[in-house]
Each structure stands twice: as C-alpha cells, then as structure tokens.
mmCIF file with all atom_site columns, C-alpha atoms in Angstrom:
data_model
loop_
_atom_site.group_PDB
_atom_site.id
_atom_site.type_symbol
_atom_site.label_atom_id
_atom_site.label_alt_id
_atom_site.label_comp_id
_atom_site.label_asym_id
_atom_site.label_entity_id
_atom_site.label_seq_id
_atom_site.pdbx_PDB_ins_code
_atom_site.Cartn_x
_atom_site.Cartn_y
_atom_site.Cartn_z
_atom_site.occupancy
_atom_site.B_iso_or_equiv
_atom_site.pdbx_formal_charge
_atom_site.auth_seq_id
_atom_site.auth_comp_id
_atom_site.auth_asym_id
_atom_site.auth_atom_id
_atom_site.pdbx_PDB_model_num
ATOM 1   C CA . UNK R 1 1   ? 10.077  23.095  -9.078  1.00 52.00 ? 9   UNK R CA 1
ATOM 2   C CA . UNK R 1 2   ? 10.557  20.398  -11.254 1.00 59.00 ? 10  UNK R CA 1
ATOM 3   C CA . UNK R 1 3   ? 7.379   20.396  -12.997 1.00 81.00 ? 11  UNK R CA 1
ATOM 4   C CA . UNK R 1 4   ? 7.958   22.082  -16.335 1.00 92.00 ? 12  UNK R CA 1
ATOM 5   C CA . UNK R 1 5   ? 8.434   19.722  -19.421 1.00 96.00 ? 13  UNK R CA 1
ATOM 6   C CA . UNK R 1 6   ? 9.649   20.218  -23.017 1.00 98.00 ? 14  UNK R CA 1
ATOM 7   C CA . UNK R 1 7   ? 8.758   16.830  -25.171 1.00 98.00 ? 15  UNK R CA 1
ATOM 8   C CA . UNK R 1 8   ? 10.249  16.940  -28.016 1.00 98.00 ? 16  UNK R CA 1
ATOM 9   C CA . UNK R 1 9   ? 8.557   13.965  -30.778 1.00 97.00 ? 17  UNK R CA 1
ATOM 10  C CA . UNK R 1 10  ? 8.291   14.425  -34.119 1.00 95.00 ? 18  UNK R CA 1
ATOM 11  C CA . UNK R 1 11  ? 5.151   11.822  -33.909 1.00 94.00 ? 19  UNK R CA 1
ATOM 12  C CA . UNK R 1 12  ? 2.163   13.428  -33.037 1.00 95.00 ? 20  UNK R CA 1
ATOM 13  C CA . UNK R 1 13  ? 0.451   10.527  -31.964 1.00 95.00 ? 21  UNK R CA 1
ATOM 14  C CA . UNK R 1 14  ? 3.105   9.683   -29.297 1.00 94.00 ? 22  UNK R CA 1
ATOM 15  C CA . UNK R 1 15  ? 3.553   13.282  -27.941 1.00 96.00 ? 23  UNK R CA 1
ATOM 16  C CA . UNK R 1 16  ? -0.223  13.408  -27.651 1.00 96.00 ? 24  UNK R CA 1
ATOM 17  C CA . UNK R 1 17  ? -0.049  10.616  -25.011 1.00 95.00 ? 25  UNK R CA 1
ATOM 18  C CA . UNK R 1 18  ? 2.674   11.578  -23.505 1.00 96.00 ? 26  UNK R CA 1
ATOM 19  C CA . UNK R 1 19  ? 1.173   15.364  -22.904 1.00 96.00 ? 27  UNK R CA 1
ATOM 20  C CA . UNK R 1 20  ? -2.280  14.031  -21.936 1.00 95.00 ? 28  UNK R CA 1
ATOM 21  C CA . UNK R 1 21  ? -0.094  11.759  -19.155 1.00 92.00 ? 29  UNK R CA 1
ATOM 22  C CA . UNK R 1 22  ? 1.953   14.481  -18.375 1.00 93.00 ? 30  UNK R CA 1
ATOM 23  C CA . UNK R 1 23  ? -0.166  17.128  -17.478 1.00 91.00 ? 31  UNK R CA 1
ATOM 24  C CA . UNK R 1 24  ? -2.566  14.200  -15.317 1.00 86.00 ? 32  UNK R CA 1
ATOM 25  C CA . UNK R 1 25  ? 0.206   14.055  -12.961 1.00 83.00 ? 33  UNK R CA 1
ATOM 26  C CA . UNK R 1 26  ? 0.633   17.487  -12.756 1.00 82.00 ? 34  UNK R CA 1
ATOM 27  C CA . UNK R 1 27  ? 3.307   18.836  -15.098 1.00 90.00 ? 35  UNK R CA 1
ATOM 28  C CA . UNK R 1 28  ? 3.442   21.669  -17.369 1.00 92.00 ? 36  UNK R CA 1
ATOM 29  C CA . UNK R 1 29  ? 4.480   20.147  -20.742 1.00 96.00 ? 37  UNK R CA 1
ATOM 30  C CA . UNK R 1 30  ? 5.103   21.936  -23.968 1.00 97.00 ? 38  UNK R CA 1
ATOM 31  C CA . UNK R 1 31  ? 5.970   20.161  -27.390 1.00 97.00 ? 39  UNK R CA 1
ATOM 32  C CA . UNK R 1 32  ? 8.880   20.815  -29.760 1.00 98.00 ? 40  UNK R CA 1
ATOM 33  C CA . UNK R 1 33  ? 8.301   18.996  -33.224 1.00 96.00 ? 41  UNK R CA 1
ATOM 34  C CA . UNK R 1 34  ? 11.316  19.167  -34.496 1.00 97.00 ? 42  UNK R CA 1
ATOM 35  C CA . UNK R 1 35  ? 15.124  19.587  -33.575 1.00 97.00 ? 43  UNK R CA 1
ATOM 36  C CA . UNK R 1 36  ? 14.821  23.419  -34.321 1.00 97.00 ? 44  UNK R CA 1
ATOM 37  C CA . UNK R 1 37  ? 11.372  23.912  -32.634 1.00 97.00 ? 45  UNK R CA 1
ATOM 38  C CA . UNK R 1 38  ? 13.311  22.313  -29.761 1.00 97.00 ? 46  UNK R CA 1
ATOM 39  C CA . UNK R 1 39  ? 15.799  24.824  -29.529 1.00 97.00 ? 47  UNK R CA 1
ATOM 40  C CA . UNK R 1 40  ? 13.469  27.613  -29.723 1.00 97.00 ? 48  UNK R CA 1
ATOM 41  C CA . UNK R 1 41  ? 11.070  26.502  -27.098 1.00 96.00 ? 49  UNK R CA 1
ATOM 42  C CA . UNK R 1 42  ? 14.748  25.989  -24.679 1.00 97.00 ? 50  UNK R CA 1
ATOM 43  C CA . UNK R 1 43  ? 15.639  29.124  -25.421 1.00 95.00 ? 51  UNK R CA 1
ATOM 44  C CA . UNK R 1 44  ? 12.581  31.278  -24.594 1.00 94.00 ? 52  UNK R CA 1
ATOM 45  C CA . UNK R 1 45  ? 12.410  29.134  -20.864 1.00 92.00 ? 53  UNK R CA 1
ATOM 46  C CA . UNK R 1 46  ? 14.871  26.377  -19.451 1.00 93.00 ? 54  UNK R CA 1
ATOM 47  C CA . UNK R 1 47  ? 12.735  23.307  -18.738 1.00 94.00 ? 55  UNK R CA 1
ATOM 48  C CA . UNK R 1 48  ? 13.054  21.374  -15.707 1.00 93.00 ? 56  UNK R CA 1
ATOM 49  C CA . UNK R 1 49  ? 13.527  18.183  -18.021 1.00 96.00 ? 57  UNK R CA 1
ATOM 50  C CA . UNK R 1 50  ? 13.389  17.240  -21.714 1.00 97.00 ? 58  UNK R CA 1
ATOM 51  C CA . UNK R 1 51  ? 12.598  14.174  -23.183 1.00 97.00 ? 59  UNK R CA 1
ATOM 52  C CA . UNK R 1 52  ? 14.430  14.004  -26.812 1.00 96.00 ? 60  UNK R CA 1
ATOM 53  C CA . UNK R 1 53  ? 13.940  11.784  -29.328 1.00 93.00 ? 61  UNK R CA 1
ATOM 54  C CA . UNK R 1 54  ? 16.612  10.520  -31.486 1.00 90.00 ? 62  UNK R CA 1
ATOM 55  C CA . UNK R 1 55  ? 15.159  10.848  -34.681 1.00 90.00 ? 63  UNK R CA 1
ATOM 56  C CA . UNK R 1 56  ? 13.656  13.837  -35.596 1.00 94.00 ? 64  UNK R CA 1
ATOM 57  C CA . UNK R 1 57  ? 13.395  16.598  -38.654 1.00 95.00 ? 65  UNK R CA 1
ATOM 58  C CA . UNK R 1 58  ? 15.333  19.890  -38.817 1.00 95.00 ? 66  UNK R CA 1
ATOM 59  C CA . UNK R 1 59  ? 18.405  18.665  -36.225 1.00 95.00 ? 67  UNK R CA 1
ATOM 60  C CA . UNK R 1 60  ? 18.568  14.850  -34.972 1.00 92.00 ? 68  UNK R CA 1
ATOM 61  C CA . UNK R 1 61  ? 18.027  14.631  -30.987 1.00 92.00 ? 69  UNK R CA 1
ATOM 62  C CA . UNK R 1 62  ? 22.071  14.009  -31.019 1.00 90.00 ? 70  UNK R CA 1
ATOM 63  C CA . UNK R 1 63  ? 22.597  17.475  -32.259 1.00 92.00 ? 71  UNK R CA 1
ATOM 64  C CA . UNK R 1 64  ? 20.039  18.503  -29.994 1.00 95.00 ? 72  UNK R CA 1
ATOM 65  C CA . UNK R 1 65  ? 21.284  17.592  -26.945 1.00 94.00 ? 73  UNK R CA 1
ATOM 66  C CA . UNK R 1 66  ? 24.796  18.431  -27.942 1.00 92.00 ? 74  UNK R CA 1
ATOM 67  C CA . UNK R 1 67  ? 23.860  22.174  -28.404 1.00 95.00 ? 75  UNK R CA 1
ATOM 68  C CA . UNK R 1 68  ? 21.529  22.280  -25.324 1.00 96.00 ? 76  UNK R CA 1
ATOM 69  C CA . UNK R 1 69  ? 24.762  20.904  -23.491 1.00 94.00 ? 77  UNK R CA 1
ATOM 70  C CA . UNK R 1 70  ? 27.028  24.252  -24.696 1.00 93.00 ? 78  UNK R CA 1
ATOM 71  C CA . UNK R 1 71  ? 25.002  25.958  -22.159 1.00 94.00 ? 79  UNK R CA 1
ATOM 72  C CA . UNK R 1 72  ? 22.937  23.748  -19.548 1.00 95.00 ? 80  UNK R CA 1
ATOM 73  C CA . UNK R 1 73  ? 22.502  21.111  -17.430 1.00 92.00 ? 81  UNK R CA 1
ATOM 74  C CA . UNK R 1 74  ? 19.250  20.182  -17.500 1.00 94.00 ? 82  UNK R CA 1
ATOM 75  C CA . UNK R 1 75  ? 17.936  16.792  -17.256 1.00 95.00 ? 83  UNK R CA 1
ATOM 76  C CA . UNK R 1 76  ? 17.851  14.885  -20.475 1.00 96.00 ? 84  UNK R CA 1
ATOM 77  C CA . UNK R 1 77  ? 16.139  11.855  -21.286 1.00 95.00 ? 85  UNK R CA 1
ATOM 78  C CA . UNK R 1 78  ? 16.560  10.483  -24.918 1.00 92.00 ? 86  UNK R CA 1
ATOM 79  C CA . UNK R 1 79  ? 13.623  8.584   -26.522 1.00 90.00 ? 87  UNK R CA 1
ATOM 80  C CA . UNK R 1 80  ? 14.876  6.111   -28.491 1.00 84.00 ? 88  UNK R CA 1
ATOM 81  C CA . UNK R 1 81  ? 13.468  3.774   -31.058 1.00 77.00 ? 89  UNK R CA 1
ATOM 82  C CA . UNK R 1 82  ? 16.479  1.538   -31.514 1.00 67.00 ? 90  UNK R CA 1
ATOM 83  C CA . UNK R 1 83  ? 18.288  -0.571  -29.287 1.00 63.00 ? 91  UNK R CA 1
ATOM 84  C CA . UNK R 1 84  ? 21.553  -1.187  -29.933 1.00 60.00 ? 92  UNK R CA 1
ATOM 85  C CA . UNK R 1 85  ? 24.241  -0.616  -26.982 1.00 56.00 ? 93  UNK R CA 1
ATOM 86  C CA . UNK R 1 86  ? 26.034  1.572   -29.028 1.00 63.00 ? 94  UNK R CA 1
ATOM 87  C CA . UNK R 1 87  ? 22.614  4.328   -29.028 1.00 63.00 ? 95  UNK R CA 1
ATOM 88  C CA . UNK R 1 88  ? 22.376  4.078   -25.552 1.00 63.00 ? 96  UNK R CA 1
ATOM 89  C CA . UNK R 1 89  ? 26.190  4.936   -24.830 1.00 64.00 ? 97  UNK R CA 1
ATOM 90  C CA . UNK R 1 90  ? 26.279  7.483   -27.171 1.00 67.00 ? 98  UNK R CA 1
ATOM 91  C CA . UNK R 1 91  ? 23.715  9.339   -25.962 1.00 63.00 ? 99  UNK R CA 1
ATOM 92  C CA . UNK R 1 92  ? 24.947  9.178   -22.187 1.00 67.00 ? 100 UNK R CA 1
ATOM 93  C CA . UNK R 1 93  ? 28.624  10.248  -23.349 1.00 70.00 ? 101 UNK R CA 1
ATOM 94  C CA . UNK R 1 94  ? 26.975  13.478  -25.088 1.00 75.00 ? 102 UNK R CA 1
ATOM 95  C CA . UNK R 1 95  ? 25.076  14.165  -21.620 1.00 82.00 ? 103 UNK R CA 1
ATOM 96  C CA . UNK R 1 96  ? 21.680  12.383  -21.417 1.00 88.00 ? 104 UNK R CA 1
ATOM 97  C CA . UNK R 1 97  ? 20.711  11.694  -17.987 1.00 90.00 ? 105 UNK R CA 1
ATOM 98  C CA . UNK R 1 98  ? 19.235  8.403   -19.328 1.00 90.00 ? 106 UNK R CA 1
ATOM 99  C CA . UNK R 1 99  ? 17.380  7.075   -22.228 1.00 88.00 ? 107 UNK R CA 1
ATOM 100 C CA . UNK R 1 100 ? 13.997  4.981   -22.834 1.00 90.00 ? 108 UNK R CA 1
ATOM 101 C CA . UNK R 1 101 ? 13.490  2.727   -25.726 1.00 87.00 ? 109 UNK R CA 1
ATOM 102 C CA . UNK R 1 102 ? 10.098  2.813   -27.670 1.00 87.00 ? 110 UNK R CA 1
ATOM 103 C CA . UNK R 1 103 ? 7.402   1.390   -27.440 1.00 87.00 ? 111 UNK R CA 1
ATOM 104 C CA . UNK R 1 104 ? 7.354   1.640   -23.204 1.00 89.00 ? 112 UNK R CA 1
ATOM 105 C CA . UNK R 1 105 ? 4.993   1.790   -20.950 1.00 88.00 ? 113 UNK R CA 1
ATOM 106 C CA . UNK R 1 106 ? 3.557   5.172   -19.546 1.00 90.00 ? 114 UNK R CA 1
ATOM 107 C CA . UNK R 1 107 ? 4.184   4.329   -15.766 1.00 86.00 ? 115 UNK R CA 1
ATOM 108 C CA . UNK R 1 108 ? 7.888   3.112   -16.649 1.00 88.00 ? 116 UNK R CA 1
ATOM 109 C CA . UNK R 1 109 ? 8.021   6.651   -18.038 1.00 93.00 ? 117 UNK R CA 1
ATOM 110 C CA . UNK R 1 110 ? 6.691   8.452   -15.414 1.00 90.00 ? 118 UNK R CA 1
ATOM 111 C CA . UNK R 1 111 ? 8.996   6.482   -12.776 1.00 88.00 ? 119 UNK R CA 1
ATOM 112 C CA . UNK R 1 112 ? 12.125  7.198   -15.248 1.00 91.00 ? 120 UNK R CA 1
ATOM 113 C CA . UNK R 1 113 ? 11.059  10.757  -15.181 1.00 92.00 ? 121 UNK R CA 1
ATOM 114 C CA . UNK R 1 114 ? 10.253  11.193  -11.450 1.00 86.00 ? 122 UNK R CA 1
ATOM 115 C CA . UNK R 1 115 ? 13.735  9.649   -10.761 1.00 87.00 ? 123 UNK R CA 1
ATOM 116 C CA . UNK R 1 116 ? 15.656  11.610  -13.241 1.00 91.00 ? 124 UNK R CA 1
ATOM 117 C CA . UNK R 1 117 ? 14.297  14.827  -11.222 1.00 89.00 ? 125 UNK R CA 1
ATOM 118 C CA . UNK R 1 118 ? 14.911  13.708  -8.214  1.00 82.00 ? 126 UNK R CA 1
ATOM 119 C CA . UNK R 1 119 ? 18.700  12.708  -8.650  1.00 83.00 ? 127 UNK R CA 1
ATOM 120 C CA . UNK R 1 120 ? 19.437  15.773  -10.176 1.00 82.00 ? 128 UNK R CA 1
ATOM 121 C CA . UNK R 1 121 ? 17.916  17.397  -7.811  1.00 77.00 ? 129 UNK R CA 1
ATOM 122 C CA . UNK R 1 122 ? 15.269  19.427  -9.747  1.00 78.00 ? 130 UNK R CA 1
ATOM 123 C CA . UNK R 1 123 ? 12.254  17.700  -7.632  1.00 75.00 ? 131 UNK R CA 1
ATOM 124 C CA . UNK R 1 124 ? 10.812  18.815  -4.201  1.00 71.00 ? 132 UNK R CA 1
ATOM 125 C CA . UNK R 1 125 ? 10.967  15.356  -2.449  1.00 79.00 ? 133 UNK R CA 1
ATOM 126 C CA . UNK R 1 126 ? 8.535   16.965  0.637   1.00 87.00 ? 134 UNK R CA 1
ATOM 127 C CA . UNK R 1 127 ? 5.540   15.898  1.010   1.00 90.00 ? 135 UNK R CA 1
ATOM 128 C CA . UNK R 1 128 ? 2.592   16.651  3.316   1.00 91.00 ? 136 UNK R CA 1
ATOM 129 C CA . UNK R 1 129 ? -1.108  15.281  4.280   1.00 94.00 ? 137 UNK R CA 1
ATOM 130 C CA . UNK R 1 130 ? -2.594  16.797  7.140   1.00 90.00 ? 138 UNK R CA 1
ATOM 131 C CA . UNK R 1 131 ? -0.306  16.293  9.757   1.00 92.00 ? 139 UNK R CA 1
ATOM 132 C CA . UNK R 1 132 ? 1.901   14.285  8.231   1.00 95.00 ? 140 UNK R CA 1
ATOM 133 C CA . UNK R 1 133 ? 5.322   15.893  6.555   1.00 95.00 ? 141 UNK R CA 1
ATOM 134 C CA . UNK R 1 134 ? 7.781   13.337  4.934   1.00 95.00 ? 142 UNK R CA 1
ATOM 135 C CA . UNK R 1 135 ? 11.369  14.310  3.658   1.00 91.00 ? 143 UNK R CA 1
ATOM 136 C CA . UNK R 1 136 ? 12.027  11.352  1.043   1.00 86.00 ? 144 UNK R CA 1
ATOM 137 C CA . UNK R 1 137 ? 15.472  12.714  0.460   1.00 80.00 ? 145 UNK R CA 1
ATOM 138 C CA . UNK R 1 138 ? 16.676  12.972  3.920   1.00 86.00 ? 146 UNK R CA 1
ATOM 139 C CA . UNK R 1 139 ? 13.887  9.613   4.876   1.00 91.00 ? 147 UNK R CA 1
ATOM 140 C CA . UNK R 1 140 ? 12.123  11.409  7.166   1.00 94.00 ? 148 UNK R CA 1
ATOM 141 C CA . UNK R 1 141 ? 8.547   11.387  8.871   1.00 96.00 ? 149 UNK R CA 1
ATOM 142 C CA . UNK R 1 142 ? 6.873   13.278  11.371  1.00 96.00 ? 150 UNK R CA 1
ATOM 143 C CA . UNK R 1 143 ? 3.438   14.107  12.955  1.00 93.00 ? 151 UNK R CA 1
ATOM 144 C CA . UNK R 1 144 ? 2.693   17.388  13.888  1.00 89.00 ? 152 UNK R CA 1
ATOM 145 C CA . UNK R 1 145 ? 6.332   17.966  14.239  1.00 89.00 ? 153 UNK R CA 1
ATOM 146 C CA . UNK R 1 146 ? 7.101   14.392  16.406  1.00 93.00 ? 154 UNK R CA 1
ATOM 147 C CA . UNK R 1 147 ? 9.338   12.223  14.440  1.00 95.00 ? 155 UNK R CA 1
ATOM 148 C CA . UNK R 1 148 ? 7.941   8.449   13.021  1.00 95.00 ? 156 UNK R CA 1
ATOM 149 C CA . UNK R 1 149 ? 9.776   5.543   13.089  1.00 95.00 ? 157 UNK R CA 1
ATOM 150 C CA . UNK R 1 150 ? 8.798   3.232   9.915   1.00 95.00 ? 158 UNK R CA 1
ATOM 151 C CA . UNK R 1 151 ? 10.405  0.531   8.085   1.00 94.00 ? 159 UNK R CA 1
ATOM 152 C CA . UNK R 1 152 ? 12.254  1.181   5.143   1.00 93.00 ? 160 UNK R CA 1
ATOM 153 C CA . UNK R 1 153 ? 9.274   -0.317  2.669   1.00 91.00 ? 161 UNK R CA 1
ATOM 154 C CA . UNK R 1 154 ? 6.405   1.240   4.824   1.00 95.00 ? 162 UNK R CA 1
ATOM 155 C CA . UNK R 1 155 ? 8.580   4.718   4.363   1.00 95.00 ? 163 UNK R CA 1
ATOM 156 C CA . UNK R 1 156 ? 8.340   3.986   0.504   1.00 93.00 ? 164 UNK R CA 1
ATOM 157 C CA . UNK R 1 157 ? 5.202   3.453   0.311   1.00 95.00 ? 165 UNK R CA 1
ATOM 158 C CA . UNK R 1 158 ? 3.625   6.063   2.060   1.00 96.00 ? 166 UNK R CA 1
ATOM 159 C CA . UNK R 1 159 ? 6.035   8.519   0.098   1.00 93.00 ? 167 UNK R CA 1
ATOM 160 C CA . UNK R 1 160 ? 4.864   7.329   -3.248  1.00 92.00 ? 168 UNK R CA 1
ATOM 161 C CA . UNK R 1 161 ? 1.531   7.965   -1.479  1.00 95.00 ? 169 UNK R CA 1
ATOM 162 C CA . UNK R 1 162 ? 1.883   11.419  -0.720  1.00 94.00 ? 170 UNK R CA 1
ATOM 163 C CA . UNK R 1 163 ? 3.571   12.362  -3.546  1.00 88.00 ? 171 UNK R CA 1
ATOM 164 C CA . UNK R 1 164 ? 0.176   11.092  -5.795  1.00 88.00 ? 172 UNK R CA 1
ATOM 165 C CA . UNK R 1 165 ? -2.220  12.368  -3.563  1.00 90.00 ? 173 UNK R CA 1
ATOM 166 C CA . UNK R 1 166 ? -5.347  12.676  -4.456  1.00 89.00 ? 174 UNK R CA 1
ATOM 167 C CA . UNK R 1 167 ? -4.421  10.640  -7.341  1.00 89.00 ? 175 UNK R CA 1
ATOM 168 C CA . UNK R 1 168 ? -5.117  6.854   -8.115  1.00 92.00 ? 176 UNK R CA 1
ATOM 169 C CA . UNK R 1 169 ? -1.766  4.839   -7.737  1.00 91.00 ? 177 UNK R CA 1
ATOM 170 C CA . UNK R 1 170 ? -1.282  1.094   -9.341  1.00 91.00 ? 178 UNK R CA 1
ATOM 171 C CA . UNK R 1 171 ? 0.171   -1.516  -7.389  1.00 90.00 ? 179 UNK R CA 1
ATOM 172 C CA . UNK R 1 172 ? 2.387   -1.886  -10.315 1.00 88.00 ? 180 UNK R CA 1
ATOM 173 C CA . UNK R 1 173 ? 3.851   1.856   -10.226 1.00 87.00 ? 181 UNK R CA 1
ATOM 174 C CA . UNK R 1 174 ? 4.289   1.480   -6.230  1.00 90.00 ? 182 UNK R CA 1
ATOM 175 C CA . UNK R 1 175 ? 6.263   -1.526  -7.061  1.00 86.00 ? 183 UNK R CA 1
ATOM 176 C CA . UNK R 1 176 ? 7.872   0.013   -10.167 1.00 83.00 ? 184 UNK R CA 1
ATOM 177 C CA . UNK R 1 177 ? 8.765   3.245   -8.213  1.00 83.00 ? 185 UNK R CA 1
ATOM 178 C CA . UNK R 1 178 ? 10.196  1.773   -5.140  1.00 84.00 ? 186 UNK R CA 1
ATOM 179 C CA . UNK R 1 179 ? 11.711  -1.869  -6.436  1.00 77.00 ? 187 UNK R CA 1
ATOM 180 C CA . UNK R 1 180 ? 12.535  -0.928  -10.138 1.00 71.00 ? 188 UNK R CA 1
ATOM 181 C CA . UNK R 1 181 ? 10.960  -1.897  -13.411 1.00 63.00 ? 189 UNK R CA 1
ATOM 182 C CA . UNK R 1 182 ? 13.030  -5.475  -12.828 1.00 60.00 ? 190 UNK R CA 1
ATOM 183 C CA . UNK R 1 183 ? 10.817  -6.719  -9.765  1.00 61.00 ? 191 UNK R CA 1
ATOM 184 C CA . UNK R 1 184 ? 9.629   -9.717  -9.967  1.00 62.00 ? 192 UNK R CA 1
ATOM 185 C CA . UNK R 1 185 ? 8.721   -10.713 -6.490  1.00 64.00 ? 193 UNK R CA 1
ATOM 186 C CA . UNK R 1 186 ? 4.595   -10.841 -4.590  1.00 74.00 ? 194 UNK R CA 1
ATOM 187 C CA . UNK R 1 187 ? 2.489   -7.893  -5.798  1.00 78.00 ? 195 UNK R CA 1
ATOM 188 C CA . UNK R 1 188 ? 0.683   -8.375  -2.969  1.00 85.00 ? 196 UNK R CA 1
ATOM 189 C CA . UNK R 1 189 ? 3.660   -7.149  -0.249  1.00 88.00 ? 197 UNK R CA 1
ATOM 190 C CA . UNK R 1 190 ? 1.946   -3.506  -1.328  1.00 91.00 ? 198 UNK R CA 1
ATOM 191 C CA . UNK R 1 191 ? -1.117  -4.361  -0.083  1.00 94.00 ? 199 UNK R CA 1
ATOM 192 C CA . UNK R 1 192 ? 0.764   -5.967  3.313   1.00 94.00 ? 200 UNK R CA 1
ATOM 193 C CA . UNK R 1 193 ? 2.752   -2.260  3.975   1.00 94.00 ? 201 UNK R CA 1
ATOM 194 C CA . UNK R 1 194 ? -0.385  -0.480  3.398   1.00 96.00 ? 202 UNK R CA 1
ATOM 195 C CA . UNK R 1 195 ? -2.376  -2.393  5.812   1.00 95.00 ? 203 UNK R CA 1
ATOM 196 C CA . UNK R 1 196 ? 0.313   -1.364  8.463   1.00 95.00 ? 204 UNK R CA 1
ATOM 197 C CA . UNK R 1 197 ? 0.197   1.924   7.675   1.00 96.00 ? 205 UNK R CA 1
ATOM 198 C CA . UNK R 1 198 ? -3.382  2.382   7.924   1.00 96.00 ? 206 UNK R CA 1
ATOM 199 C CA . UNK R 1 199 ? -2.837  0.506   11.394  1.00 94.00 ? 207 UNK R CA 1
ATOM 200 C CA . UNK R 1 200 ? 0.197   2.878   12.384  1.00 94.00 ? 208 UNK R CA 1
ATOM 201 C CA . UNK R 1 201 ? -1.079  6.485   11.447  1.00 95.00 ? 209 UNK R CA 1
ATOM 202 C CA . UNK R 1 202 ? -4.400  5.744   11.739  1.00 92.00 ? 210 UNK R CA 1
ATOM 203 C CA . UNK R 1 203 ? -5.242  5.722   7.854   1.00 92.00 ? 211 UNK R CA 1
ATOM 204 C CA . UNK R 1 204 ? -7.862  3.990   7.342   1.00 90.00 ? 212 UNK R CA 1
ATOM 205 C CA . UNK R 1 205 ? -10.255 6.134   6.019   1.00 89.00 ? 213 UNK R CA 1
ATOM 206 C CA . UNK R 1 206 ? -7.688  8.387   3.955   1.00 94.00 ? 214 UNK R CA 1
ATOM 207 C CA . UNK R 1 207 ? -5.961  5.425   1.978   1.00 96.00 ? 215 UNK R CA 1
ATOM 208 C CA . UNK R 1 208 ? -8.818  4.071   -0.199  1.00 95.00 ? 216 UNK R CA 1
ATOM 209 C CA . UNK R 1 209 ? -8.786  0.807   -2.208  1.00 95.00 ? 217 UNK R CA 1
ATOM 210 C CA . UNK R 1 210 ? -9.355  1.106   -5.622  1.00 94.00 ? 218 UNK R CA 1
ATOM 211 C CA . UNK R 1 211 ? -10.621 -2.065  -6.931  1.00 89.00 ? 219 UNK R CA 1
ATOM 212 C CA . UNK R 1 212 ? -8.603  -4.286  -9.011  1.00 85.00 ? 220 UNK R CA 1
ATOM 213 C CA . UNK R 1 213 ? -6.385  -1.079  -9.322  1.00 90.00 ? 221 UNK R CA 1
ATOM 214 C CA . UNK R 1 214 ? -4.154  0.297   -6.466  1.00 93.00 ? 222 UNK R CA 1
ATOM 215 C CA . UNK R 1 215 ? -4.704  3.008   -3.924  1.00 96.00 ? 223 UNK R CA 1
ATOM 216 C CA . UNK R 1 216 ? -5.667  6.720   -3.329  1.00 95.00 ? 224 UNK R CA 1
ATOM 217 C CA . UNK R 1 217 ? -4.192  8.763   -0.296  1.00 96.00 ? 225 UNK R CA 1
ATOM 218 C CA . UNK R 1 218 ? -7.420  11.271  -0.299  1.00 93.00 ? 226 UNK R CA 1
ATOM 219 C CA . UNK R 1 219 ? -7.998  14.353  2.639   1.00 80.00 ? 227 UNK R CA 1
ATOM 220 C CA . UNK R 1 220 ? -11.552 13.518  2.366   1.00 66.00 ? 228 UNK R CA 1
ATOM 221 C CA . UNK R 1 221 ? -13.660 10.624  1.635   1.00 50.00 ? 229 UNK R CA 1
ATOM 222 C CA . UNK R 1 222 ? -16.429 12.139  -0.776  1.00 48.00 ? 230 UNK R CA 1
#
C-alpha cells in the first residue's frame, strides 16, 4: 500500500532521477510523458500518488489533474517550474494535495511524498525490527508486545528509522522528515536521540554510523 507511483515529466532527464530515487526507496514508479500518456497509464491502474508537472505536451498538468479529479482521489502532487502564488493556489483549488517547485532537492521530495501518503492515508505507518513494532499514526511502541515509553523526538527518530531500514538515512532527511524542510536549529540533536536509543532498546549494534552521512537501522551487522 502506498507504494505505486505514476511520474508524469515531459523531461527525460528529470524523470530519470526521479525513477532511479524512487524505486531506491522502494516504490514502483511508472512514467507518463505527456498529459495523454498520463491518462492512459491512470486508467489501466490507479496509482497510489502522482506527481504532475505543470507543463507538459498533449494536455497541460492543469487539465490533467482536472480530469483525474472527475473520478478519483488520489494523491496529487504538482511539479512546478514557476513560482508565482497564483500557480500554487490554482493548483490546490483544482485538487492537488500539494505542489513542489523545480529545481528541489531529492530528499525534500521524498519527505513531501512520504507525507502526502501518509495524510491521506494511502501509507502503512507500521513498522517492525525484530521485536520492536511501532504504530507512527497512533505513536505507539512496543517490545514483544510490552508497551515503550519514549519521548516525542526519540519516537521520531526511531520511526524514520524503521521505516528506512536497511537503508542509509541522512541526518538532514531525519531532520527534514521530523522538523520540516524550515529547521534551522543543531544537526547534531539527531545524533543526541540516537545515542539514547541505542542506550534504551539496547541498539547498539543494529543502528550503525555512517560516516559523515547519517545512520542505518540494519538486522545484522555484515
């Protein structure tokens, strides 16, 4: 649930990087060229998001999204290369869930994406590592069935965590994930929650350091 992309980019260049991101983290991605492909590619299997871009051949992403709209609900975030106030409300009065402008950053992306699915509810938000299950929508923890206790930020952490693991995690998309793309405050207050929770649920060996990078929540240390 809540894995299945459509991309729809008329530049090939951009929807190349955004499918080779895509499918790291794990989602199923499939690319619409134009406004028309778009449609087509909807119509043969509802994604679990799209992300539209304004300007494109065939049918502008405005049209798009208004025809996609007729019928569904699905999550729609519209990639925009201009900035103007008047783009972004637009595109949230025809039913965009929320809109990036271009150039951005992959991680904002991914965050904007992961957030998008999980408000709309399109995103399983639990998350298990040995005997560890958290419930980041109901903020809850337990071991082997016996509830945790953690602070709020320790909780956030440790979600973001689990829900990469196995998978490299920058300090900068904890921070981005959990504070928004706005935070300006200590970097280091990752490394400080981490440190407890390798002291709390005796992590030590399954959160690895990645140096100058961020963290890995592994099952094994190879």
């Amino acid at each position: 649930m809540g894995r299945n992309i459509l991309v729809v980019e008329d530049d090939k260049n951009i929807s190349d990087l955004i499918h080779m991101y895509l499918v790291k983290e794990g989602f199923d991605v499939r690319i619409a060229g134009d406004g028309g492909k778009a449609l087509e590619e909807f119509q043969k299997k509802e994604p679990d998001l799209i992300l539209l871009d304004i300007m494109l051949p065939v049918m502008d992403g405005w049209a798009v999204c208004a025809k996609i709209r007729e019928t569904s609900k699905v999550p729609i975030i519209m990639l925009t290369a201009k900035s103007e106030v008047f783009d972004r409300i637009q595109g949230l009065e025809m039913g965009a869930d929320d809109y990036i402008v271009k150039p951005f950053e992959i991680v904002t992306l991914l965050v904007r994406i992961e957030r998008v699915l999980a408000r709309t509810g399109r995103l399983n938000q639990v998350y298990r590592f040995r005997d560890l299950t958290l419930d980041a929508e109901n903020r809850t923890l337990t071991y082997a069935g016996e509830p945790i206790d953690l602070p709020p930020l320790e909780f956030d952490v440790l979600a973001v965590l689990m829900k990469n693991k196995n998978r490299t995690v920058s300090r900068e998309r904890i921070l981005n994930e959990i504070w928004g793309e706005d935070y300006f405050g200590d970097i280091r207050t990752v490394d400080v929650r981490v440190a407890n929770l390798r002291k709390k649920l005796g992590l030590g060996d399954e959160i690895r350091t990645i140096s100058k990078t961020g963290y890995r929540l592994e099952e094994r240390r190879k």
